[in-house]
Amino acid sequence: MSSGVQEPLVDDDELAELLGDHVIGRDDHYNAPGFVIRPDEVQDALTLLRDEAGFDHLSCLTAQQYRDRYESIYHLKKYDDPRQEVSVVVPTSTDEPVSQTAEPVYRTANWHEREAHDLVGIEYDGHPDMRRILLPETWQGHPLSLDYDQDRPQIVTLEEHRNPLLEDHVGGDADTIFINIGPHHPATHGVLHLETVLDGEQVLDVEPDIGYLHRCEEQMAQTGNYRHEIMPYPDRWDYTANMTNEWAYARAIEDLADIDVPDYAKVLRTLGVELSRMAGHFLAVGTFALDVYGDFTAIFQYAFRDREKTQSILEDLTGQRMMFNYFRLGGVIWDIPEPREEFFEKTRDFVDALPRALEEYHNLLTNNEIFQLRCVGTGVLEPDVAKEYGVTGPVARGSGVDYDLRRDDPYGYYPELDWEVVTEDGCDNYSRVLVRLREVQQSARIVEQCVELLEDWPEDDRELQSNVPRTLKPPMDAETYRAVEAAKGELGVYIRSDNTSKPARFKIRSPCFHNLSALPEMATGEYVPDLIASLGSLDIVLGSVDR
């Protein structure tokens, strides 16, 4: 798989003609043409772009407030070719920030618009569930609005803290029961609350309740300088496979500020990120086995054994075991540790031992009869439904959706390397595990090629960083959305500049946020143990969901 990076393939004039009178202005972004749409014509415009132009992927929704207006930006792509992008910009007045919902066109807009309402204050007319999603319903104000008073005392009603030990109250004719799964159950992978309605042991409805780990990552990024103060934050989003997070931020600002990256640094980035991807997949497989049939002594410990090996190599490379902070704008912070031969030998030994380790995983896990009974045919997510919810990564590829930004929107050194995108068409919990195990093999192929390149790289051409100005001030109102293929899927960052050294708006597109929103589609009609398995198969990290 080797091809050069191509320019975006969107014809602005054809799209403008398609949208016709819906367009009231233009607002081109660095990554895509932008069309300004009336707030009461959102569904008509998006339907045209989806059905007539093929933009079937609502990748992200960015909401923000200016002095004279509110604005929603729908970042659209195509699953078949994510280089084809378009931005639909929907302004509303400050007096009445109401915009038509996009949920009937893209189901993933449900959660997106709830978050935009929660944090910015825009109302989406016709939305099926216009409630807050991260903050309590009783919260006063919207934290990303310009008039938000962060010193205002917040009072949460007693209803939010009612006694959880009260007896259940069941209606006389009720055939169903409501139960809470989480937020402190170990199978919820952090702090996640699942509001679940059961008929016997069968799931009739499940609603993920998130926000318990919301840490204001976007707001913190908006207070930091581009050059040095933002890069430490991304490691905290998906903290299980986190070096890719650094690349998401780097790609966005390097695009916005026109910063080149030396080829040698691209190889180092690719090496580190693929090791990090393997660390994430090992953890995903190990914890999933623990969720499904309580296998702590074998698979869980085997997975941590191999994860420790990748972390040891990454510690040698970066100096840290978890929050690596290895990327710098324009490159990386330092080279392979000396003596280089020892680092290369250690990495090769790990890669060479992987085939035998993966054979153990298949013998103990995927060939295990209990595991197969629990996973084959459960948690089914059909490909069309996955696309409606903006699902990406191994969850989408486990449903046969052939989408991987390393290949489809190439960056770094990936276009020069030989590897394959892994898909399975079972659409179930079992397929998602197979995809992750096979992706470990592909990451090992990439790591092996990176080691060979680094070994042979001329010593006088090992440039770690390009020349980046000490203070970055991208042009006024310059905007871009860039994404990378993280271990969990498409991880994107939107940045708007106001010609200062800090972002005016910083938006994080989390793959876990989208993937989790599809859980009701996978779990409805299943039994409670299958719900736990389906949740585990998503490999969510709440630090990424909530941000």
Coordinates of C-alpha atoms in Angstrom, one line a residue:
M1 CA 0.0 0.0 0.0
S2 CA 2.0 3.0 -1.2
S3 CA 0.6 6.1 -2.8
G4 CA 1.2 9.8 -2.7
V5 CA -1.1 12.2 -0.8
Q6 CA -3.7 13.7 -3.1
E7 CA -5.5 17.0 -2.8
P8 CA -9.2 17.1 -1.7
L9 CA -11.5 16.2 -4.5
V10 CA -14.4 18.5 -3.8
D11 CA -15.8 20.7 -6.6
D12 CA -17.0 23.9 -4.9
D13 CA -19.1 25.1 -7.9
E14 CA -21.0 21.8 -8.3
L15 CA -21.8 21.7 -4.6
A16 CA -23.0 25.4 -4.7
E17 CA -25.2 24.6 -7.6
L18 CA -26.6 21.5 -5.8
L19 CA -27.4 23.5 -2.7
G20 CA -28.9 26.4 -4.7
D21 CA -30.8 28.9 -2.7
H22 CA -30.0 27.2 0.6
V23 CA -26.6 28.9 0.4
I24 CA -26.5 32.4 1.8
G25 CA -22.7 32.8 1.9
R26 CA -19.3 31.1 1.8
D27 CA -16.8 30.4 4.6
D28 CA -14.0 28.3 3.2
H29 CA -11.9 26.4 5.8
Y30 CA -8.3 25.2 5.3
N31 CA -9.4 21.6 4.9
A32 CA -12.8 22.0 3.1
P33 CA -15.1 24.5 1.3
G34 CA -17.7 25.9 3.6
F35 CA -21.3 26.8 2.8
V36 CA -23.4 29.1 5.0
I37 CA -26.9 27.8 5.3
R38 CA -30.1 29.3 6.8
P39 CA -30.8 27.9 10.3
D40 CA -34.3 26.7 9.2
E41 CA -33.1 24.8 6.1
V42 CA -30.5 22.5 7.7
Q43 CA -32.2 19.3 7.0
D44 CA -32.9 20.1 3.3
A45 CA -29.3 21.1 2.7
L46 CA -27.8 18.1 4.5
T47 CA -30.1 15.7 2.8
L48 CA -29.0 17.0 -0.6
L49 CA -25.3 16.6 0.4
R50 CA -25.9 13.1 1.7
D51 CA -28.1 11.7 -1.0
E52 CA -27.0 13.6 -4.1
A53 CA -23.3 14.2 -3.3
G54 CA -22.5 11.2 -1.2
F55 CA -21.5 12.9 2.0
D56 CA -22.6 10.0 4.3
H57 CA -20.3 10.7 7.3
L58 CA -21.1 13.5 9.7
S59 CA -17.6 13.5 11.2
C60 CA -18.0 16.3 13.7
L61 CA -20.2 19.2 14.8
T62 CA -18.5 22.3 16.2
A63 CA -20.6 24.9 18.0
Q64 CA -19.3 28.3 19.0
Q65 CA -20.3 31.8 19.9
Y66 CA -19.1 35.1 18.3
R67 CA -19.9 38.6 19.5
D68 CA -22.7 38.9 16.9
R69 CA -23.9 35.3 16.4
Y70 CA -23.9 31.7 17.3
E71 CA -22.6 29.1 14.8
S72 CA -22.8 25.4 14.2
I73 CA -20.4 23.8 11.8
Y74 CA -21.3 20.3 10.4
H75 CA -18.1 18.7 9.2
L76 CA -19.1 16.2 6.4
K77 CA -17.0 13.5 4.8
K78 CA -17.5 10.4 2.7
Y79 CA -16.8 7.0 4.1
D80 CA -15.5 5.9 0.7
D81 CA -13.1 8.8 0.5
P82 CA -12.7 11.0 3.5
R83 CA -10.4 13.4 1.6
Q84 CA -13.7 14.8 0.1
E85 CA -14.9 17.1 2.8
V86 CA -17.4 20.0 3.1
S87 CA -18.4 22.3 6.0
V88 CA -21.9 23.4 6.5
V89 CA -22.0 26.6 8.6
V90 CA -25.3 27.5 10.3
P91 CA -25.3 30.9 12.0
T92 CA -28.1 32.0 14.4
S93 CA -28.7 35.3 16.2
T94 CA -27.5 35.9 19.7
D95 CA -31.0 36.8 20.8
E96 CA -32.6 33.5 19.6
P97 CA -29.9 30.9 19.0
V98 CA -32.2 28.3 17.5
S99 CA -31.2 26.1 14.6
Q100 CA -33.0 23.2 12.9
T101 CA -31.8 19.8 14.1
A102 CA -29.8 17.5 11.8
E103 CA -30.8 14.3 13.6
P104 CA -33.3 13.0 11.0
V105 CA -30.5 13.2 8.4
Y106 CA -27.5 11.9 10.5
R107 CA -28.5 10.1 13.7
T108 CA -25.1 10.9 15.2
A109 CA -26.2 14.5 15.4
N110 CA -28.3 13.5 18.4
W111 CA -25.4 13.5 20.8
H112 CA -23.5 16.2 18.9
E113 CA -26.3 18.7 19.2
R114 CA -27.0 17.9 22.8
E115 CA -23.3 18.6 23.6
A116 CA -23.5 21.9 21.6
H117 CA -26.6 22.9 23.5
D118 CA -25.0 21.9 26.8
L119 CA -21.7 23.7 26.5
V120 CA -22.5 26.6 24.0
G121 CA -26.2 27.2 24.4
I122 CA -27.7 26.6 20.9
E123 CA -31.2 25.1 20.7
Y124 CA -31.9 22.6 17.9
D125 CA -35.5 22.8 16.8
G126 CA -37.1 19.3 16.3
H127 CA -34.4 17.5 18.3
P128 CA -35.9 14.3 19.8
D129 CA -34.1 14.7 23.2
M130 CA -32.9 18.3 23.7
R131 CA -31.3 17.8 27.2
R132 CA -27.9 18.4 28.6
I133 CA -25.5 15.5 28.0
L134 CA -22.4 16.3 30.1
L135 CA -23.6 18.6 32.9
P136 CA -26.6 18.1 35.3
E137 CA -29.9 19.3 34.0
T138 CA -30.0 21.8 36.8
W139 CA -26.8 23.5 35.7
Q140 CA -27.0 27.2 35.2
G141 CA -25.5 28.7 32.0
H142 CA -23.4 27.2 29.2
P143 CA -19.6 27.0 29.9
L144 CA -18.5 27.9 26.3
S145 CA -20.8 30.9 25.9
L146 CA -19.2 34.3 26.1
D147 CA -21.4 35.5 29.0
Y148 CA -20.8 32.4 31.2
D149 CA -20.1 33.3 34.8
Q150 CA -17.8 30.6 36.1
D151 CA -17.9 32.0 39.6
R152 CA -21.7 31.6 39.8
P153 CA -22.6 29.1 42.5
Q154 CA -24.3 26.0 41.2
I155 CA -27.0 24.3 43.1
V156 CA -27.9 20.7 42.3
T157 CA -31.4 19.8 43.5
L158 CA -31.9 17.0 46.0
E159 CA -33.4 15.0 43.1
E160 CA -29.9 14.6 41.8
H161 CA -28.9 13.0 45.1
R162 CA -31.9 10.9 46.0
N163 CA -31.2 7.9 48.1
P164 CA -30.2 5.0 45.8
L165 CA -31.2 2.5 48.5
L166 CA -34.9 3.3 48.5
E167 CA -37.2 0.4 47.7
D168 CA -38.2 0.0 44.1
H169 CA -41.6 1.3 43.2
V170 CA -43.3 -0.9 40.6
G171 CA -46.7 -0.1 39.0
G172 CA -49.4 -2.7 39.4
D173 CA -49.5 -3.6 35.7
A174 CA -45.8 -3.1 35.0
D175 CA -44.0 -5.8 33.0
T176 CA -40.7 -4.1 32.9
I177 CA -38.0 -3.0 35.4
F178 CA -35.6 -0.1 35.4
I179 CA -32.0 -0.7 36.6
N180 CA -28.9 1.3 36.8
I181 CA -25.7 -0.3 35.5
G182 CA -22.8 1.9 36.7
P183 CA -21.4 4.4 37.1
H184 CA -19.1 2.5 39.5
H185 CA -19.5 -1.0 38.1
P186 CA -16.1 -2.3 36.9
A187 CA -17.5 -3.4 33.5
T188 CA -18.4 0.2 32.6
H189 CA -14.8 1.0 31.8
G190 CA -14.5 4.1 33.9
V191 CA -17.4 6.2 35.1
L192 CA -20.4 5.4 32.8
H193 CA -24.0 5.1 33.9
L194 CA -26.3 2.9 31.8
E195 CA -30.0 3.6 32.3
T196 CA -31.5 0.2 31.4
V197 CA -35.1 -1.0 31.0
L198 CA -35.5 -4.7 31.2
D199 CA -38.3 -7.2 30.4
G200 CA -37.1 -10.1 32.5
E201 CA -33.4 -10.3 31.5
Q202 CA -34.0 -8.9 28.0
V203 CA -32.9 -5.3 27.3
L204 CA -35.8 -3.2 26.0
D205 CA -33.9 0.1 26.1
V206 CA -30.5 1.4 27.3
E207 CA -29.4 5.0 27.5
P208 CA -25.7 5.9 28.2
D209 CA -25.5 8.7 30.7
I210 CA -22.1 10.3 30.4
G211 CA -20.3 13.4 31.8
Y212 CA -18.9 11.9 35.0
L213 CA -15.3 12.4 33.7
H214 CA -15.7 15.7 31.9
R215 CA -12.5 17.6 32.5
C216 CA -13.0 20.7 30.3
E217 CA -10.2 19.7 27.9
E218 CA -11.4 22.0 25.1
Q219 CA -11.6 24.9 27.5
M220 CA -8.1 24.2 28.8
A221 CA -6.7 24.0 25.3
Q222 CA -8.2 27.4 24.5
T223 CA -6.2 28.9 27.4
G224 CA -2.8 27.5 26.2
N225 CA -0.3 28.7 23.6
Y226 CA -0.1 26.7 20.4
R227 CA 3.7 26.3 20.7
H228 CA 4.2 24.3 23.9
E229 CA 1.2 24.6 26.3
I230 CA -1.4 22.5 24.5
M231 CA 0.6 19.4 23.5
P232 CA 0.7 17.8 27.1
Y233 CA -3.2 17.7 27.1
P234 CA -3.9 15.2 24.3
D235 CA -2.3 12.3 26.2
R236 CA -5.1 12.5 28.7
W237 CA -7.9 12.0 26.3
D238 CA -7.6 8.3 25.4
Y239 CA -5.0 7.4 27.9
T240 CA -4.7 3.7 26.9
A241 CA -3.3 4.4 23.4
N242 CA -2.5 8.0 23.7
M243 CA 0.4 9.0 21.5
T244 CA -2.0 9.2 18.5
N245 CA -3.8 11.9 20.4
E246 CA -0.7 14.1 20.1
W247 CA -0.8 13.6 16.3
A248 CA -4.4 14.8 16.1
Y249 CA -3.5 18.1 17.6
A250 CA -0.2 18.4 15.7
R251 CA -1.9 17.7 12.3
A252 CA -4.5 20.4 12.9
I253 CA -2.1 23.2 13.9
E254 CA 0.6 22.2 11.4
D255 CA -2.1 22.5 8.7
L256 CA -3.3 25.8 10.0
A257 CA 0.2 27.3 10.5
D258 CA 1.7 25.7 7.4
I259 CA 4.4 23.8 9.3
D260 CA 6.3 21.0 7.5
V261 CA 7.5 17.9 9.2
P262 CA 10.9 16.3 8.2
D263 CA 10.6 12.7 6.9
Y264 CA 12.8 11.4 9.7
A265 CA 10.5 12.8 12.3
K266 CA 7.5 11.3 10.4
V267 CA 9.1 7.8 10.7
L268 CA 9.7 8.4 14.5
R269 CA 6.1 9.5 14.9
T270 CA 4.8 6.5 13.0
L271 CA 6.9 4.1 15.0
G272 CA 5.7 5.5 18.4
V273 CA 2.0 5.7 17.4
E274 CA 1.9 2.1 16.1
L275 CA 3.5 0.8 19.3
S276 CA 0.9 2.9 21.2
R277 CA -1.9 1.4 19.1
M278 CA -0.8 -2.1 20.0
A279 CA -0.7 -1.2 23.7
G280 CA -4.3 0.0 23.4
H281 CA -5.5 -3.1 21.6
F282 CA -3.8 -5.4 24.1
L283 CA -5.7 -3.6 26.9
A284 CA -8.9 -3.8 24.9
V285 CA -8.6 -7.6 24.4
G286 CA -7.6 -8.3 28.0
T287 CA -10.4 -6.2 29.6
F288 CA -12.9 -7.6 27.2
A289 CA -12.1 -11.2 28.2
L290 CA -12.5 -10.1 31.8
D291 CA -15.9 -8.6 31.0
V292 CA -17.2 -11.6 29.0
Y293 CA -16.2 -14.6 31.1
G294 CA -14.1 -13.3 34.0
D295 CA -10.7 -14.6 32.6
F296 CA -8.2 -12.8 34.8
T297 CA -5.6 -15.4 35.2
A298 CA -4.9 -16.1 31.5
I299 CA -6.0 -13.6 28.8
F300 CA -6.0 -10.5 31.1
Q301 CA -2.5 -11.1 32.3
Y302 CA -1.2 -12.2 28.9
A303 CA -2.5 -8.9 27.5
F304 CA -0.8 -6.9 30.2
R305 CA 2.4 -8.8 29.7
D306 CA 2.5 -7.7 26.0
R307 CA 1.2 -4.2 26.8
E308 CA 4.1 -3.9 29.3
K309 CA 6.5 -4.7 26.6
T310 CA 5.2 -2.0 24.3
Q311 CA 5.2 0.5 27.2
S312 CA 8.8 -0.4 28.0
I313 CA 9.9 0.4 24.4
L314 CA 7.9 3.6 24.5
E315 CA 9.5 4.6 27.8
D316 CA 12.9 4.1 26.2
L317 CA 11.8 6.3 23.3
T318 CA 10.0 9.1 25.2
G319 CA 11.2 8.9 28.8
Q320 CA 7.7 8.3 30.1
R321 CA 5.5 5.3 30.5
M322 CA 2.0 6.8 30.0
M323 CA 1.8 10.6 29.3
F324 CA 4.5 10.6 26.6
N325 CA 4.4 14.2 25.4
Y326 CA 6.8 13.1 22.6
F327 CA 5.4 15.1 19.7
R328 CA 6.4 18.7 19.0
L329 CA 5.0 21.0 16.4
G330 CA 7.1 20.3 13.3
G331 CA 8.4 17.0 14.6
V332 CA 9.4 15.2 17.8
I333 CA 11.3 16.1 20.9
W334 CA 14.3 13.7 20.6
D335 CA 15.8 10.8 18.6
I336 CA 16.1 7.1 19.3
P337 CA 18.0 6.6 22.6
E338 CA 21.7 5.6 22.6
P339 CA 22.9 3.0 22.0
R340 CA 20.6 2.9 19.0
E341 CA 21.4 -0.8 18.4
E342 CA 20.0 -1.9 21.7
F343 CA 16.7 0.0 21.1
F344 CA 16.4 -1.6 17.7
E345 CA 17.2 -5.1 19.0
K346 CA 14.7 -4.7 21.9
T347 CA 12.0 -3.6 19.4
R348 CA 12.8 -6.4 17.0
D349 CA 12.7 -9.0 19.7
F350 CA 9.2 -7.8 20.7
V351 CA 8.0 -7.9 17.1
D352 CA 9.5 -11.3 16.4
A353 CA 7.8 -12.8 19.4
L354 CA 4.3 -11.4 18.5
P355 CA 3.2 -14.2 16.1
R356 CA 3.6 -16.8 18.9
A357 CA 1.8 -14.4 21.4
L358 CA -1.1 -13.9 19.0
E359 CA -1.4 -17.6 18.5
E360 CA -1.8 -17.9 22.3
Y361 CA -4.6 -15.3 22.2
H362 CA -6.4 -17.2 19.5
N363 CA -6.0 -20.5 21.3
L364 CA -7.2 -19.1 24.6
L365 CA -9.7 -16.6 23.4
T366 CA -11.1 -16.6 19.9
N367 CA -11.1 -20.5 19.8
N368 CA -12.6 -20.7 23.2
E369 CA -16.1 -22.2 23.1
I370 CA -17.5 -20.1 25.9
F371 CA -16.1 -16.9 24.3
Q372 CA -17.6 -17.8 21.0
L373 CA -21.0 -18.5 22.6
R374 CA -20.9 -15.1 24.3
C375 CA -19.7 -13.1 21.3
V376 CA -20.8 -14.7 18.0
G377 CA -24.1 -13.2 16.9
T378 CA -24.4 -10.7 19.8
G379 CA -24.0 -7.0 19.7
V380 CA -24.8 -6.8 16.0
L381 CA -24.2 -3.5 14.4
E382 CA -25.0 -3.4 10.7
P383 CA -22.7 -1.3 8.5
D384 CA -25.4 1.2 7.4
V385 CA -26.4 1.8 11.1
A386 CA -22.7 2.2 12.0
K387 CA -22.4 4.9 9.4
E388 CA -25.5 6.7 10.6
Y389 CA -23.9 7.0 14.1
G390 CA -20.5 8.1 12.8
V391 CA -18.8 4.9 14.0
T392 CA -15.2 4.5 13.1
G393 CA -12.1 2.4 14.0
P394 CA -12.2 -1.3 14.8
V395 CA -15.9 -1.1 15.7
A396 CA -16.7 0.1 12.1
R397 CA -14.2 -2.2 10.5
G398 CA -15.7 -5.1 12.5
S399 CA -19.0 -4.3 10.6
G400 CA -17.2 -4.4 7.2
V401 CA -16.8 -0.6 6.9
D402 CA -13.5 -0.3 5.1
Y403 CA -12.5 3.1 6.5
D404 CA -9.0 3.9 7.9
L405 CA -7.6 7.4 7.7
R406 CA -4.0 6.2 7.6
R407 CA -4.8 4.9 4.1
D408 CA -7.8 7.0 3.1
D409 CA -6.5 10.5 4.2
P410 CA -2.8 9.7 4.4
Y411 CA -0.4 11.5 6.7
G412 CA 2.9 10.8 8.3
Y413 CA 5.0 8.1 6.7
Y414 CA 2.1 5.7 6.2
P415 CA 1.8 6.1 2.4
E416 CA 5.4 4.8 2.0
L417 CA 4.9 1.7 4.0
D418 CA 3.5 -1.8 3.2
W419 CA 0.5 -2.7 5.3
E420 CA -3.2 -3.5 5.0
V421 CA -6.5 -2.3 6.5
V422 CA -8.3 -5.1 8.4
T423 CA -12.0 -5.6 8.2
E424 CA -14.4 -8.4 9.3
D425 CA -18.0 -8.7 8.1
G426 CA -19.6 -10.5 11.1
C427 CA -20.8 -7.1 12.6
D428 CA -20.8 -8.7 16.1
N429 CA -18.7 -8.7 19.3
Y430 CA -16.6 -11.5 18.0
S431 CA -15.6 -9.6 14.8
R432 CA -14.5 -6.6 16.7
V433 CA -12.1 -8.7 18.7
L434 CA -10.7 -10.4 15.5
V435 CA -10.1 -6.9 14.0
R436 CA -8.1 -5.8 16.9
L437 CA -5.9 -8.9 17.0
R438 CA -5.3 -8.7 13.3
E439 CA -4.5 -5.0 13.5
V440 CA -1.8 -5.8 16.0
Q441 CA -0.2 -7.8 13.3
Q442 CA -0.4 -4.9 10.9
S443 CA 1.0 -2.5 13.4
A444 CA 3.9 -4.9 13.9
R445 CA 4.6 -4.8 10.2
I446 CA 4.7 -1.1 10.3
V447 CA 7.0 -1.0 13.3
E448 CA 9.4 -3.4 11.7
Q449 CA 9.6 -1.3 8.5
C450 CA 10.1 1.9 10.6
V451 CA 13.0 0.2 12.5
E452 CA 14.7 -0.7 9.1
L453 CA 14.3 2.8 7.9
L454 CA 15.7 4.4 11.0
E455 CA 18.7 2.0 11.1
D456 CA 19.7 2.9 7.6
W457 CA 18.9 6.7 7.8
P458 CA 22.0 8.8 7.1
E459 CA 23.3 10.3 10.3
D460 CA 23.7 13.8 8.8
D461 CA 20.0 13.8 7.7
R462 CA 18.3 12.9 11.0
E463 CA 16.2 16.1 11.3
L464 CA 13.9 15.9 14.3
Q465 CA 12.0 19.2 13.9
S466 CA 11.4 21.8 11.3
N467 CA 12.0 25.5 12.1
V468 CA 8.9 26.6 13.9
P469 CA 8.5 30.2 15.1
R470 CA 8.6 30.7 18.8
T471 CA 5.2 32.3 18.7
L472 CA 2.5 31.0 16.4
K473 CA -0.3 33.4 15.3
P474 CA -2.4 31.9 12.5
P475 CA -4.4 34.4 10.4
M476 CA -7.6 35.9 11.8
D477 CA -10.6 33.5 11.6
A478 CA -8.5 30.7 9.9
E479 CA -10.3 27.4 10.5
T480 CA -9.4 23.8 10.0
Y481 CA -10.6 20.3 11.0
R482 CA -8.0 17.5 10.8
A483 CA -8.2 13.9 12.0
V484 CA -6.0 10.9 12.5
E485 CA -6.7 7.2 12.9
A486 CA -6.5 6.5 16.6
A487 CA -6.7 3.0 18.2
K488 CA -10.5 3.7 18.8
G489 CA -11.2 5.3 15.4
E490 CA -11.3 8.8 13.9
L491 CA -9.8 11.4 16.3
G492 CA -10.2 14.9 15.0
V493 CA -9.4 18.4 16.2
Y494 CA -11.1 21.7 14.9
I495 CA -9.2 24.9 15.5
R496 CA -10.3 28.5 14.8
S497 CA -7.6 31.2 15.1
D498 CA -8.2 34.8 16.1
N499 CA -4.6 35.8 15.2
T500 CA -3.3 35.4 18.7
S501 CA -1.1 32.7 20.2
K502 CA -4.0 30.8 21.6
P503 CA -7.0 29.1 19.8
A504 CA -10.3 31.0 19.8
R505 CA -12.1 27.6 19.5
F506 CA -10.7 24.2 20.1
K507 CA -13.0 21.2 19.4
I508 CA -12.2 17.6 20.0
R509 CA -13.9 14.9 17.9
S510 CA -13.8 11.7 20.0
P511 CA -14.2 8.3 18.3
C512 CA -15.4 6.8 21.7
F513 CA -18.2 9.4 21.9
H514 CA -19.6 8.3 18.5
N515 CA -19.1 4.6 19.1
L516 CA -20.8 4.7 22.5
S517 CA -23.8 6.5 21.0
A518 CA -24.5 3.4 18.9
L519 CA -24.7 1.1 22.0
P520 CA -28.6 1.1 22.1
E521 CA -28.6 -0.2 18.5
M522 CA -26.3 -3.1 19.5
A523 CA -27.9 -4.0 22.9
T524 CA -31.7 -3.6 22.4
G525 CA -33.3 -7.1 22.4
E526 CA -30.2 -8.7 23.9
Y527 CA -29.8 -10.1 27.4
V528 CA -28.0 -8.2 30.2
P529 CA -24.7 -10.2 29.9
D530 CA -24.8 -9.4 26.1
L531 CA -25.2 -5.7 26.9
I532 CA -22.0 -5.9 29.0
A533 CA -20.2 -7.7 26.2
S534 CA -21.4 -5.2 23.6
L535 CA -20.2 -2.3 25.8
G536 CA -16.8 -4.0 26.3
S537 CA -16.5 -4.6 22.5
L538 CA -16.6 -0.9 21.9
D539 CA -13.3 -0.4 23.8
I540 CA -14.4 3.1 25.1
V541 CA -12.3 5.2 27.3
L542 CA -14.4 7.7 29.3
G543 CA -11.5 10.2 29.2
S544 CA -12.1 10.3 25.5
V545 CA -15.9 10.2 25.6
D546 CA -16.3 13.1 28.1
R547 CA -13.1 15.0 27.4

